[in-house]
Coordinates of C-alpha atoms and ligand atoms in Angstrom, one line a residue:
X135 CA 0.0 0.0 0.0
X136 CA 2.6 2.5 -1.3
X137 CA 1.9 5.2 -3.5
X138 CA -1.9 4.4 -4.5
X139 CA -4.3 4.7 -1.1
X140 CA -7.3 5.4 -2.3
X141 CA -7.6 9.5 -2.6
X142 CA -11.0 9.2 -0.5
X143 CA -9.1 8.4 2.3
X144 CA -6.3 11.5 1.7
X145 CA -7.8 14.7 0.3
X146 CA -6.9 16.8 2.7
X147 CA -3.7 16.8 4.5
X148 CA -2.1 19.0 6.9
X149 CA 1.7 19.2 6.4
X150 CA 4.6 20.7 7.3
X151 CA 2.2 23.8 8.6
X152 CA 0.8 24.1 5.3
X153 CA -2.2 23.0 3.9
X154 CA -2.0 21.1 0.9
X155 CA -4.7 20.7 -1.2
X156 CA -4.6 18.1 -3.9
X157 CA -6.5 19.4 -6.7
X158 CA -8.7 17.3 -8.9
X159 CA -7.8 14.3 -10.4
X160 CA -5.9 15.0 -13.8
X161 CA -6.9 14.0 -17.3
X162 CA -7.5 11.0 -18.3
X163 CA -7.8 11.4 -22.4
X164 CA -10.3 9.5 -24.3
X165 CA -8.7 10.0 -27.4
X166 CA -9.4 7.2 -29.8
X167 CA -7.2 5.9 -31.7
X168 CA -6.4 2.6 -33.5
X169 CA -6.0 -0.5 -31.2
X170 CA -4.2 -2.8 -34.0
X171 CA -1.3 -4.5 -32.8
X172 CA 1.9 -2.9 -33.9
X173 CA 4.0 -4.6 -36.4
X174 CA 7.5 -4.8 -37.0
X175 CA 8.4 -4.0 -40.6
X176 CA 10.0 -6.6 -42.6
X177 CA 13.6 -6.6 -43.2
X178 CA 12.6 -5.6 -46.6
X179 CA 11.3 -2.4 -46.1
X180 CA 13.0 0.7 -47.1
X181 CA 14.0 2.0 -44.1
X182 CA 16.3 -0.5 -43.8
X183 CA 17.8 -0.5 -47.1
X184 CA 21.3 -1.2 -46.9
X185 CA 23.6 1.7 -48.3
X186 CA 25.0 0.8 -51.5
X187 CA 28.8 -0.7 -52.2
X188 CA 31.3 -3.0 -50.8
X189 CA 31.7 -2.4 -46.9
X190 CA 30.3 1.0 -47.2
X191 CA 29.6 2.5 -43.4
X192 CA 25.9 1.7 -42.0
X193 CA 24.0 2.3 -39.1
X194 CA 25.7 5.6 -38.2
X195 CA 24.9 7.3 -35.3
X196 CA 26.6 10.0 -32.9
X197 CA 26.2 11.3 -29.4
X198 CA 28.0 14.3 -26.8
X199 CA 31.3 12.7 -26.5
X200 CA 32.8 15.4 -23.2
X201 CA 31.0 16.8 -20.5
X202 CA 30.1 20.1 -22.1
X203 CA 29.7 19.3 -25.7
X204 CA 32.8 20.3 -27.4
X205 CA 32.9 16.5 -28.4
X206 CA 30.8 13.9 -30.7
X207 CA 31.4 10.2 -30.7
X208 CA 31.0 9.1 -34.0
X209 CA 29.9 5.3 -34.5
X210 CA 29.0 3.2 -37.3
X211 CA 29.5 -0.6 -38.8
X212 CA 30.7 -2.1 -42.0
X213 CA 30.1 -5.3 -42.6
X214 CA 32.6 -7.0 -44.7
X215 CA 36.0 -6.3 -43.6
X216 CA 37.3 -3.4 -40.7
X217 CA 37.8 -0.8 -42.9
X218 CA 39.1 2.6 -41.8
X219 CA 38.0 4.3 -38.2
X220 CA 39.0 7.6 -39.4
X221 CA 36.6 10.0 -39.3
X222 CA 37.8 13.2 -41.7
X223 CA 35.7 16.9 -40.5
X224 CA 35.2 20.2 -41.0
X225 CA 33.6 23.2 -40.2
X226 CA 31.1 24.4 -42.8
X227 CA 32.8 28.2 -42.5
X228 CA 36.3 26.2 -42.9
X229 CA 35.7 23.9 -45.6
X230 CA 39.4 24.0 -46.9
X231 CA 40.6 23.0 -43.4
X232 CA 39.7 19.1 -42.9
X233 CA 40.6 17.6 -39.9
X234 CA 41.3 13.7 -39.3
X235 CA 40.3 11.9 -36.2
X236 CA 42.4 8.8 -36.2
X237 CA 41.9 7.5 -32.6
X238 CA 38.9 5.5 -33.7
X239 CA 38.2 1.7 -31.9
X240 CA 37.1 -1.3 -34.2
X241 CA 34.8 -4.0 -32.0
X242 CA 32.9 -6.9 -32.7
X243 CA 30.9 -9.6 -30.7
X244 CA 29.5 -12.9 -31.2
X245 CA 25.5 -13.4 -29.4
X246 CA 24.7 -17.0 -30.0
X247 CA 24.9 -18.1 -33.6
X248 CA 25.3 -14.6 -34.7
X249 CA 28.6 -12.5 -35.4
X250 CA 28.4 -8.7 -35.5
X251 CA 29.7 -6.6 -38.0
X252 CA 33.1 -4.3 -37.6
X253 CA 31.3 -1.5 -35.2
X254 CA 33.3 1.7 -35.1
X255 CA 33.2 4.2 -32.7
X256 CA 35.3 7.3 -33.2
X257 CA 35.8 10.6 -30.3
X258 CA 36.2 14.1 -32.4
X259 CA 37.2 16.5 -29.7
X260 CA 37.6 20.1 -28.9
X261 CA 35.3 21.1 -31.7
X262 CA 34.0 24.5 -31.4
X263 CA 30.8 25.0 -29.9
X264 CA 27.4 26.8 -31.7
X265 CA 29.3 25.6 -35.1
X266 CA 28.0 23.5 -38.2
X267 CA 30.4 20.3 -38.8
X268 CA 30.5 17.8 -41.8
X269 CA 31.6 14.9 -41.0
X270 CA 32.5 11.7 -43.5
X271 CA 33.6 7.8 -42.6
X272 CA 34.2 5.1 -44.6
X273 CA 36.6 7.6 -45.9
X274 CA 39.6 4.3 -47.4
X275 CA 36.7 3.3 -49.6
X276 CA 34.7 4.4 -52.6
X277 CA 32.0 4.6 -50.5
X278 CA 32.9 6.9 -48.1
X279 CA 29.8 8.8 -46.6
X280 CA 28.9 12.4 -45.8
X281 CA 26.6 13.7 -42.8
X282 CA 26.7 17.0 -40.4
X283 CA 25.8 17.9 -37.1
X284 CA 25.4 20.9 -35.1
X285 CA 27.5 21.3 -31.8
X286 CA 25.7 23.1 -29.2
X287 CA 26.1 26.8 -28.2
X288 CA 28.7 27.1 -25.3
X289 CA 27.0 25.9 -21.7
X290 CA 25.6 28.6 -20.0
X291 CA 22.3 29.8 -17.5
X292 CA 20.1 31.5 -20.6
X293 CA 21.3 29.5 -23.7
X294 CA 18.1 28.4 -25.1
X295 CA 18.0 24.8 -26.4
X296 CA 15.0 22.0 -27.6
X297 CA 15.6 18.7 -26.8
X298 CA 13.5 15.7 -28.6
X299 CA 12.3 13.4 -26.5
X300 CA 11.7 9.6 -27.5
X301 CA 11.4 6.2 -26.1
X302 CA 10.7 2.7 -26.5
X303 CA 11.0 3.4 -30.3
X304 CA 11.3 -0.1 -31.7
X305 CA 10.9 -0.8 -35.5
X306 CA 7.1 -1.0 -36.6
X307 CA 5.3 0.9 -39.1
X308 CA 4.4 2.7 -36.0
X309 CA 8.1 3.9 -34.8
X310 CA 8.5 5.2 -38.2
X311 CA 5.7 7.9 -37.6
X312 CA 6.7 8.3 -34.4
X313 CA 10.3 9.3 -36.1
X314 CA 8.7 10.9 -38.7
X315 CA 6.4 12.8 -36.7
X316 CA 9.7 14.2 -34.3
X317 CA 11.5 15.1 -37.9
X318 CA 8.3 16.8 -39.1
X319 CA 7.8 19.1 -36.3
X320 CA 7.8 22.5 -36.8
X321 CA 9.5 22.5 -33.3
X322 CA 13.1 21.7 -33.9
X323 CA 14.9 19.3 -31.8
X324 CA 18.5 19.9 -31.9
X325 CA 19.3 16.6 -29.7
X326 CA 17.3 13.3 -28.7
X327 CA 17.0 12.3 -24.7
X328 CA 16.5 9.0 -26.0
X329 CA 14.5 6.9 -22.4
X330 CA 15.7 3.4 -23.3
X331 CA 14.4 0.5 -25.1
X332 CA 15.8 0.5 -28.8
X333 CA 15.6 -2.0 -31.0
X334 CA 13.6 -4.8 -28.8
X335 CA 15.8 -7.5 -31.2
X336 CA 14.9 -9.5 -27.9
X337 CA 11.5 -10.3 -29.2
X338 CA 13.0 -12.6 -31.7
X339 CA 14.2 -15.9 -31.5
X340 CA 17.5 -16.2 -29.9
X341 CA 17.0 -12.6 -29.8
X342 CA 18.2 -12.1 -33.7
X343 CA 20.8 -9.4 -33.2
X344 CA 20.2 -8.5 -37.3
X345 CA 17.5 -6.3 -35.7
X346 CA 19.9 -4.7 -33.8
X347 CA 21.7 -4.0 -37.1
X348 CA 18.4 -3.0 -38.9
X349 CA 17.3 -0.8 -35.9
X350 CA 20.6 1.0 -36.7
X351 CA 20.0 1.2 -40.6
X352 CA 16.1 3.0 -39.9
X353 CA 16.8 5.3 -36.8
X354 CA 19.9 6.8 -38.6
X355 CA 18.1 8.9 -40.8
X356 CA 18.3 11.2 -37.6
X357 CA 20.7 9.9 -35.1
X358 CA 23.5 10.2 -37.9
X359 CA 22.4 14.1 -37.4
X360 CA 21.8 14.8 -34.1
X361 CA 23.4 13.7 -31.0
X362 CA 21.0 10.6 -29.2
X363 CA 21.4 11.1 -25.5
X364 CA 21.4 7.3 -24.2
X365 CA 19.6 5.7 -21.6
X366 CA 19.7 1.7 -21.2
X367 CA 16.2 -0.2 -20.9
X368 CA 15.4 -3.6 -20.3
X369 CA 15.3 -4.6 -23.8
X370 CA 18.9 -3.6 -23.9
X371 CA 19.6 -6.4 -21.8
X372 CA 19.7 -9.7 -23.8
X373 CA 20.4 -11.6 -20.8
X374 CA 19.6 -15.0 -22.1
X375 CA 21.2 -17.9 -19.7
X376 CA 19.1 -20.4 -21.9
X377 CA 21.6 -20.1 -24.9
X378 CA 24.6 -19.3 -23.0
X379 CA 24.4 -15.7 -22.9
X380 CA 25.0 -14.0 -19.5
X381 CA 26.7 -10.9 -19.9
X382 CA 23.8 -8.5 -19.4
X383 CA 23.9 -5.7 -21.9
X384 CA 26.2 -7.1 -24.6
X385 CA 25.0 -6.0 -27.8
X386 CA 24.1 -2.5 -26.5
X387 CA 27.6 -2.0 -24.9
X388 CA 29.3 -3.1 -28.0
X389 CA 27.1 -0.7 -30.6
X390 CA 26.3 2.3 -28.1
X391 CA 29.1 4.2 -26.8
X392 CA 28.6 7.3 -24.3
X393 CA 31.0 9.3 -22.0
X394 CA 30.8 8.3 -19.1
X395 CA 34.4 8.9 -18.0
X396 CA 33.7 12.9 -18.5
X397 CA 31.0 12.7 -15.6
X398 CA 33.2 10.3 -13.3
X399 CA 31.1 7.3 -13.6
X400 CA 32.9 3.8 -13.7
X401 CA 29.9 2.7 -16.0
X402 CA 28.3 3.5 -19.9
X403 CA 24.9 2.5 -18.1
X404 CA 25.0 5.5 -15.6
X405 CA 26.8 9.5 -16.5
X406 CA 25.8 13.0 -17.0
X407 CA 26.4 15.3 -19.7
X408 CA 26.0 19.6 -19.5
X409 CA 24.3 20.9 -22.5
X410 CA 23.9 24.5 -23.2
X411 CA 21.6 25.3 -20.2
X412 CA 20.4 21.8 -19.0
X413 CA 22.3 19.4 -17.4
X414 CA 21.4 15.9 -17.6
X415 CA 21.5 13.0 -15.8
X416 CA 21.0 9.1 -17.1
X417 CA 20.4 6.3 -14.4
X418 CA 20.3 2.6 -15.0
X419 CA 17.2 1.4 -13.8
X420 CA 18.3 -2.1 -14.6
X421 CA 21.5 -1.7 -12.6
X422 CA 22.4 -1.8 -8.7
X423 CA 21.5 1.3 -7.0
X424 CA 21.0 -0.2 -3.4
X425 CA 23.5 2.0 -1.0
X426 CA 26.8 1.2 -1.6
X427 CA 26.6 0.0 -5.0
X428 CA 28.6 2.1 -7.7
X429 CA 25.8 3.8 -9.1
X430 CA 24.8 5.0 -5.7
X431 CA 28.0 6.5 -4.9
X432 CA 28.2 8.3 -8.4
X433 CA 24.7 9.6 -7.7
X434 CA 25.6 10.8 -4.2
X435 CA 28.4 12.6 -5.8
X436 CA 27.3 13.9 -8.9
X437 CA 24.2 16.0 -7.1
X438 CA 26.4 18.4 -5.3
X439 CA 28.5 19.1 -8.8
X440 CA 25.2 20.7 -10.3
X441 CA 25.6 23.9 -10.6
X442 CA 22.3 25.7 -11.5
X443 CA 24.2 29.2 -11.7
X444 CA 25.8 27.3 -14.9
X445 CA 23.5 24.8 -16.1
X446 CA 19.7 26.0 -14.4
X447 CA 17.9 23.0 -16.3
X448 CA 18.4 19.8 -14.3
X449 CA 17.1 16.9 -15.8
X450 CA 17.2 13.4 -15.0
X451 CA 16.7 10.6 -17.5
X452 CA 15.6 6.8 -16.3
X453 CA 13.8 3.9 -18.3
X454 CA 11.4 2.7 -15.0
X455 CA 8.9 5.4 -14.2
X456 CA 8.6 6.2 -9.8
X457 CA 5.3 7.6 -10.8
X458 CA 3.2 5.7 -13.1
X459 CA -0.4 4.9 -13.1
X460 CA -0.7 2.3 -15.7
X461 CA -1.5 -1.3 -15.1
X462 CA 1.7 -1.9 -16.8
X463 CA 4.8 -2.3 -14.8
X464 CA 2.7 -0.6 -12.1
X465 CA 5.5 -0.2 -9.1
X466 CA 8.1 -1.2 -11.0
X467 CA 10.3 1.7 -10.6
X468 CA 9.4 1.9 -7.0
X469 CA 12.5 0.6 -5.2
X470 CA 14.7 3.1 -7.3
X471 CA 12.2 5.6 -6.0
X472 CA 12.7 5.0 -2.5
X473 CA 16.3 5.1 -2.7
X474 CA 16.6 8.1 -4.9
X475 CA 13.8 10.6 -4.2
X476 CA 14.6 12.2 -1.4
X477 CA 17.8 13.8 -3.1
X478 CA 15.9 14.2 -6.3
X479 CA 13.7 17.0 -3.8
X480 CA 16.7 18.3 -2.3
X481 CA 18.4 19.0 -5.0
X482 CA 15.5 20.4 -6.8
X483 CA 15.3 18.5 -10.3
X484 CA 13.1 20.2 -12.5
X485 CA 12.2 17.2 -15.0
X486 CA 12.2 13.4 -14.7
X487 CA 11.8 11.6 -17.7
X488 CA 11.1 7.4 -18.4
X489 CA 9.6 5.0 -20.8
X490 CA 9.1 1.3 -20.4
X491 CA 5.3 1.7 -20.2
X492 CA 3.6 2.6 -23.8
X493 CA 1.8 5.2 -23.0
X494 CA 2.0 8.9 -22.1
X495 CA 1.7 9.9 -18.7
X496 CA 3.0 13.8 -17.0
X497 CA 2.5 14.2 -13.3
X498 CA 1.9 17.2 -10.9
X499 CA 4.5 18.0 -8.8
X500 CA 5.0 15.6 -6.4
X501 CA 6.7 13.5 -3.7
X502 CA 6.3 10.5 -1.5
X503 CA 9.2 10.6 0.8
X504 CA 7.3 11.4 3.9
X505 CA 6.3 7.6 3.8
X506 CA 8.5 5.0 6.1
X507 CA 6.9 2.6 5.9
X508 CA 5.5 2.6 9.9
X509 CA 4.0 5.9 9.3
X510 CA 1.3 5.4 7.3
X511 CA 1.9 9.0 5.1
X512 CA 1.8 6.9 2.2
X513 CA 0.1 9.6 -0.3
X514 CA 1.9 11.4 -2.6
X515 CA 1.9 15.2 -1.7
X516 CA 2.2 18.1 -3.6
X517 CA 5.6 19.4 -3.9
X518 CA 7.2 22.7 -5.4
X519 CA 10.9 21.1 -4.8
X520 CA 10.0 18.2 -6.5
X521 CA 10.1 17.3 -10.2
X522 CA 7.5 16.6 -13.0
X523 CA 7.8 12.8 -13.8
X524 CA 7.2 12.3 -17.5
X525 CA 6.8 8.9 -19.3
X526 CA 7.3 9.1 -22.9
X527 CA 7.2 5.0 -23.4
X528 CA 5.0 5.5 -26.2
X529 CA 7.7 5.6 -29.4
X530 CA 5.6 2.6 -31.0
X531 CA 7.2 -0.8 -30.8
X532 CA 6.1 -4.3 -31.4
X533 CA 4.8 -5.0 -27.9
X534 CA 1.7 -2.1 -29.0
X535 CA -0.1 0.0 -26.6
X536 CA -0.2 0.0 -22.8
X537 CA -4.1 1.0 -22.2
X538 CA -5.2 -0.6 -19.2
X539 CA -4.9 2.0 -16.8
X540 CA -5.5 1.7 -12.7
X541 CA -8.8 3.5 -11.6
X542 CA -9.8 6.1 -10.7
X543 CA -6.8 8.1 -12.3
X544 CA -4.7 9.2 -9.0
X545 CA -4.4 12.7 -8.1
X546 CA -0.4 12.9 -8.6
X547 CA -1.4 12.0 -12.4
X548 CA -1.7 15.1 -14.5
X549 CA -2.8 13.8 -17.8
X550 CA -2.5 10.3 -19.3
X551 CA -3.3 8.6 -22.4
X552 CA -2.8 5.3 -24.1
X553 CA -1.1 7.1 -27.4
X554 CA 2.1 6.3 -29.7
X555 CA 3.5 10.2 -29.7
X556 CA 7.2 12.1 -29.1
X557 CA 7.8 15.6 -26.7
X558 CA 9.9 18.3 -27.0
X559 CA 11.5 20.6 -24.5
X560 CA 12.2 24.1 -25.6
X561 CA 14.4 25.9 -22.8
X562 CA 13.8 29.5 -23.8
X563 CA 15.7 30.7 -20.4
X564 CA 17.1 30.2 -17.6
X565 CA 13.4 30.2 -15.5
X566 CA 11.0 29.0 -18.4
X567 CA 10.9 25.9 -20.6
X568 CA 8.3 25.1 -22.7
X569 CA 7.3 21.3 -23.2
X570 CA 4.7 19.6 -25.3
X571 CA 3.5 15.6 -26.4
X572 CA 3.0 15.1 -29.4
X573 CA 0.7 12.4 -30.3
X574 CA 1.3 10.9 -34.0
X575 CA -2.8 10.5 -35.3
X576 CA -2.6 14.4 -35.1
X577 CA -0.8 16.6 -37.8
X578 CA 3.0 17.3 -37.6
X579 CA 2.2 20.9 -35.6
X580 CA -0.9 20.0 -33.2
X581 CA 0.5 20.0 -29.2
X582 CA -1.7 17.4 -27.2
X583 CA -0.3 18.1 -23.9
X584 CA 1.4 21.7 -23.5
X585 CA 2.9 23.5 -20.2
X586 CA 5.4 26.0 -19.8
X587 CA 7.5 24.3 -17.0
X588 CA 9.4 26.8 -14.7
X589 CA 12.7 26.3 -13.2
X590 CA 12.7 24.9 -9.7
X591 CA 16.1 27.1 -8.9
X592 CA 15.3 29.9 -10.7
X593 CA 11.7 30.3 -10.1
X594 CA 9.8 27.7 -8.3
X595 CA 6.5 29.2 -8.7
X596 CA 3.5 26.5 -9.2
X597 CA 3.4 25.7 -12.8
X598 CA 0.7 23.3 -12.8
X599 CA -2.3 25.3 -14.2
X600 CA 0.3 26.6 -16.9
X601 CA -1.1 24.1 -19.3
X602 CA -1.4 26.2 -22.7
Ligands
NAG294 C1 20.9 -19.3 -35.6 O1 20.2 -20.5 -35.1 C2 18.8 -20.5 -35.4 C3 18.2 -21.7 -34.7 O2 18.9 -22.8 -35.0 C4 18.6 -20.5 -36.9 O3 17.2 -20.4 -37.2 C5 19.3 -19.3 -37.5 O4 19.2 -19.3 -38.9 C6 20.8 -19.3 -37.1 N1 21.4 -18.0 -37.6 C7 22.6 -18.0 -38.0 C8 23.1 -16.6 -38.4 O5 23.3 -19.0 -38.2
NAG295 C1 8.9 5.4 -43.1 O1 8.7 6.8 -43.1 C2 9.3 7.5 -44.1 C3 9.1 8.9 -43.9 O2 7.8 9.2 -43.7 C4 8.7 7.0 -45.5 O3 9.4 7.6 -46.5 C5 8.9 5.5 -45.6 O4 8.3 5.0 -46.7 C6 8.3 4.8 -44.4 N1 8.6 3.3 -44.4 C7 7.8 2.4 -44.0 C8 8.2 1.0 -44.2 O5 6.7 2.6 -43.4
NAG296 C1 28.8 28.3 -10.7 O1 28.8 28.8 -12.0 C2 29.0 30.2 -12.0 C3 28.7 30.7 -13.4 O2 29.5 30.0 -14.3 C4 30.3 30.6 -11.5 O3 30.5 32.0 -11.5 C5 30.5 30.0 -10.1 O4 31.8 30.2 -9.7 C6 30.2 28.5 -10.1 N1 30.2 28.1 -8.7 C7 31.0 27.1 -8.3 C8 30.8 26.7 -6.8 O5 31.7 26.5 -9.0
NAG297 C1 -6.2 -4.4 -16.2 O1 -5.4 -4.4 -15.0 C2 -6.0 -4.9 -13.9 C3 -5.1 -4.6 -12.7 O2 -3.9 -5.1 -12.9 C4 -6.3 -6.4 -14.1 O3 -7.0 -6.9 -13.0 C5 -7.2 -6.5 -15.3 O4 -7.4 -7.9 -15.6 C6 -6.6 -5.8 -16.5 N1 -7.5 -5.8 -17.6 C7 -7.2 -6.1 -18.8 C8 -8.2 -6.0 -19.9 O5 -6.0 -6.5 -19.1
NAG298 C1 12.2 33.8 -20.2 O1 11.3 33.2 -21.1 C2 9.9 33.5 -20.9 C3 9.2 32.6 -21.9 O2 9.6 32.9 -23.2 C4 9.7 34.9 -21.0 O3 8.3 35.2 -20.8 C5 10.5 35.7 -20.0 O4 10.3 37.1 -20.1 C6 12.0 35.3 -20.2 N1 12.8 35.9 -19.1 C7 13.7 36.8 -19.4 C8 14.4 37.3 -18.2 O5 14.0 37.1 -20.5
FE2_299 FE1 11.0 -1.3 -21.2

């Protein structure tokens, strides 16, 4: 009896001094929308299309390679033979002045009775910031490929920035609106906080790992773009004792590279990156957290290093939601919760985002860490120290929709809805950020669920009636 007491029993509670009252329930949508069964598109399909010539680079993706974005790890695969893990860049304003990254690793891994191809990964460092880059690899073949990215403007308290935010993506017809819909927005994401759950290659038999290659070919169309901002999930796992694979995470590891090292983490699965005026942490829900466990200590330390004078946006990213009122995975994230919640108040966290369940779900603002079990102060309260908790689960994979929801809708939840869909985060400043869902059966521009979030350090007014 955690979390959920009936709100009969609770509506009124005297606190602290103050009197909280816990508004009405939040929204439950009764959008309709189509309750087919999502379907993964054949190997076939053009999203996956191969990229013509001998060995030419695939699957190219890159993400923040430092702690403050002056770095991009590129990574891609060829399939045939290593091949070179150069990567040759330039500034668009410099085009005559083409720089070689040389330091690039070559790795492979076997899962079962299948053999990866050569996956590169490649650090370009002390790039400048707010400046346009091309970038090519495969660069000792014919069929040496071109892409760009964007580096972010310089960290700093008012930079404005707009993050895409995406999870549980998969590869059915459905992911590729949900993609589709995040490239077609008039709102521009200029980097993905990406919630976990890629490629669910684990749905297959002996958990095919070619999916983990085709997942690579169709999400590259952006990732090869923009930097993806990773967060492991449970399908990232392939723990699979039955055919003789036991080292959690493997394929993931292997294809997915992040730097950790910058933050101080002794872990890819747990880091933080700054990023113009937001800094962001990923936690491994899948991972020990229990006190004394490596990712705890990180944790305990990494908190005090946020500065909000610097980087005012402090955002967490997780794949288990603490607050999720779904019949799916209902309490699932609830041991993290108790571990990590009170310093997610203290330190004032302005945005919480997971995935895991498929649907949409925002919160009020909100904490349970009154409750000790012996108490019996087991109701969430409202909270202007705490964080919004946002589950954006809903990036359209093969496992479909998650639209059995517990009743009646609890008070913590502000608006729910059973929906494949994307968000974005625009931080105009260093005390507003505006955020919207976007739900993929509307047009490219339409904003389901708006509010203009305001900055906990900065200006921790109540934002909850700011929906737009
Ligand atoms: C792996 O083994 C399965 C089951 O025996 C088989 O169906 C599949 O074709 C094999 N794949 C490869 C790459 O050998
Ligand atoms: C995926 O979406 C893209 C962009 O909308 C479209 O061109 C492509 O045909 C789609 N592919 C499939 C298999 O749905
Ligand atoms: C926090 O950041 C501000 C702005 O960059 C800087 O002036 C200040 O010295 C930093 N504080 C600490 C404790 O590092
Ligand atoms: C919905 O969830 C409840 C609670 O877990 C369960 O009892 C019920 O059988 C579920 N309904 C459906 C249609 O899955
Ligand atoms: C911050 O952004 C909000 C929303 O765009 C705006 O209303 C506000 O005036 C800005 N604050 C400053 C100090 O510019
Ligand atoms: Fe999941």
């Amino acid at each position: 009896m955690h979390g959920l007491r009936p709100v009969t029993l609770c509506l009124l509670l005297l606190l602290h001094g103050a009197l909280i009252f816990m508004v009405n329930a939040g929204i439950t949508s009764s959008f309709v929308r189509k309750e087919a069964k999502s379907i993964d598109m054949p190997f076939s399909s053009d999203v996956f299309s191969h990229p013509p010539g001998y060995n030419a680079p695939q699957q190219v993706h890159i993400t923040q390679g430092d702690h403050v974005g002056r770095a991009v790890i590129v990574s891609w695969v060829t399939q045939n033979e290593p091949g070179s893990s150069t990567v040759v860049y330039w500034a668009e304003k410099t085009p005559n002045q083409k720089h070689r990254a040389t330091a690039g690793k070559v790795t492979t891994y076997k899962y079962y009775n299948y053999t990866s191809g050569f996956i590169h990964h490649c650090n370009i460092k002390n790039l400048e910031f707010d400046t346009k880059y091309h970038y090519e690899v495969g660069i000792s073949t014919r069929r040496r490929r071109r892409f760009w990215f964007m580096t972010p403007p310089a960290v700093g308290p008012d930079v404005p920035y707009t993050f895409g935010l995406m999870g549980d993506l998969g590869q059915t017809y459905d992911s590729n609106v949900t993609l589709t819909h995040y490239e077609m927005n008039p709102v521009k994401g200029q980097a993905v906080l990406f919630v976990g759950d890629l490629s669910y290659a684990d749905h297959y038999p002996f958990h095919d790992n070619s999916r983990w290659d085709s997942w690579g070919r169709f999400a590259e169309r952006s990732t090869a773009y923009q930097p993806w901002i990773w967060t492991a999930g449970n399908h990232e796992l392939d723990y699979e004792p039955t055919i003789g694979e036991t080292k959690p995470f493997k394929p993931f590891l292997h294809r997915y590279r992040v730097p950790f090292r910058a933050s101080g983490s002794t872990e890819p699965l747990w880091y933080s990156i700054k990023r113009a005026s937001a800094y962001v942490i990923v936690l491994s829900s899948y991972s020990a957290y229990g006190m004394y466990t490596p990712q705890y200590q990180w944790l305990l330390e990494e908190f005090p290093k946020v500065n909000r004078s610097e980087t005012p946006w402090l955002i967490v990213l997780m794949h288990s939601p603490w607050y999720n009122s779904n019949s799916y995975h209902f309490m699932e994230g609830e041991t993290m919760r108790v571990m990590f919640e009170p310093w997610f108040v203290h330190y004032k966290v302005d945005l919480v985002f997971a995935g895991h369940v498929h649907a949409y779900e925002r919160s009020e603002r909100i904490s349970n860490i009154a409750y000790n079990i012996v108490n019996g102060e087991c109701t969430p309260v409202k909270d202007q120290s705490a964080p919004v908790y946002i589950t954006i689960g809903d990036g359209g994979n093969i496992e479909g929709l998650a639209n059995n929801m517990t009743e009646p809708q609890p008070k913590y939840s502000a608006y729910r809805e059973a929906s494949f869909g994307h968000a974005t985060l625009e931080i105009k400043n260093r005390t507003h950020a505006y955020y919207s869902w976007h739900r993929n059966s509307d047009g490219y521009a339409v904003r389901a669920d708006s509010v203009m979030f305001f900055n906990r350090y900065w200006h921790p007014k109540d934002d909850s009636s700011s929906r737009a």
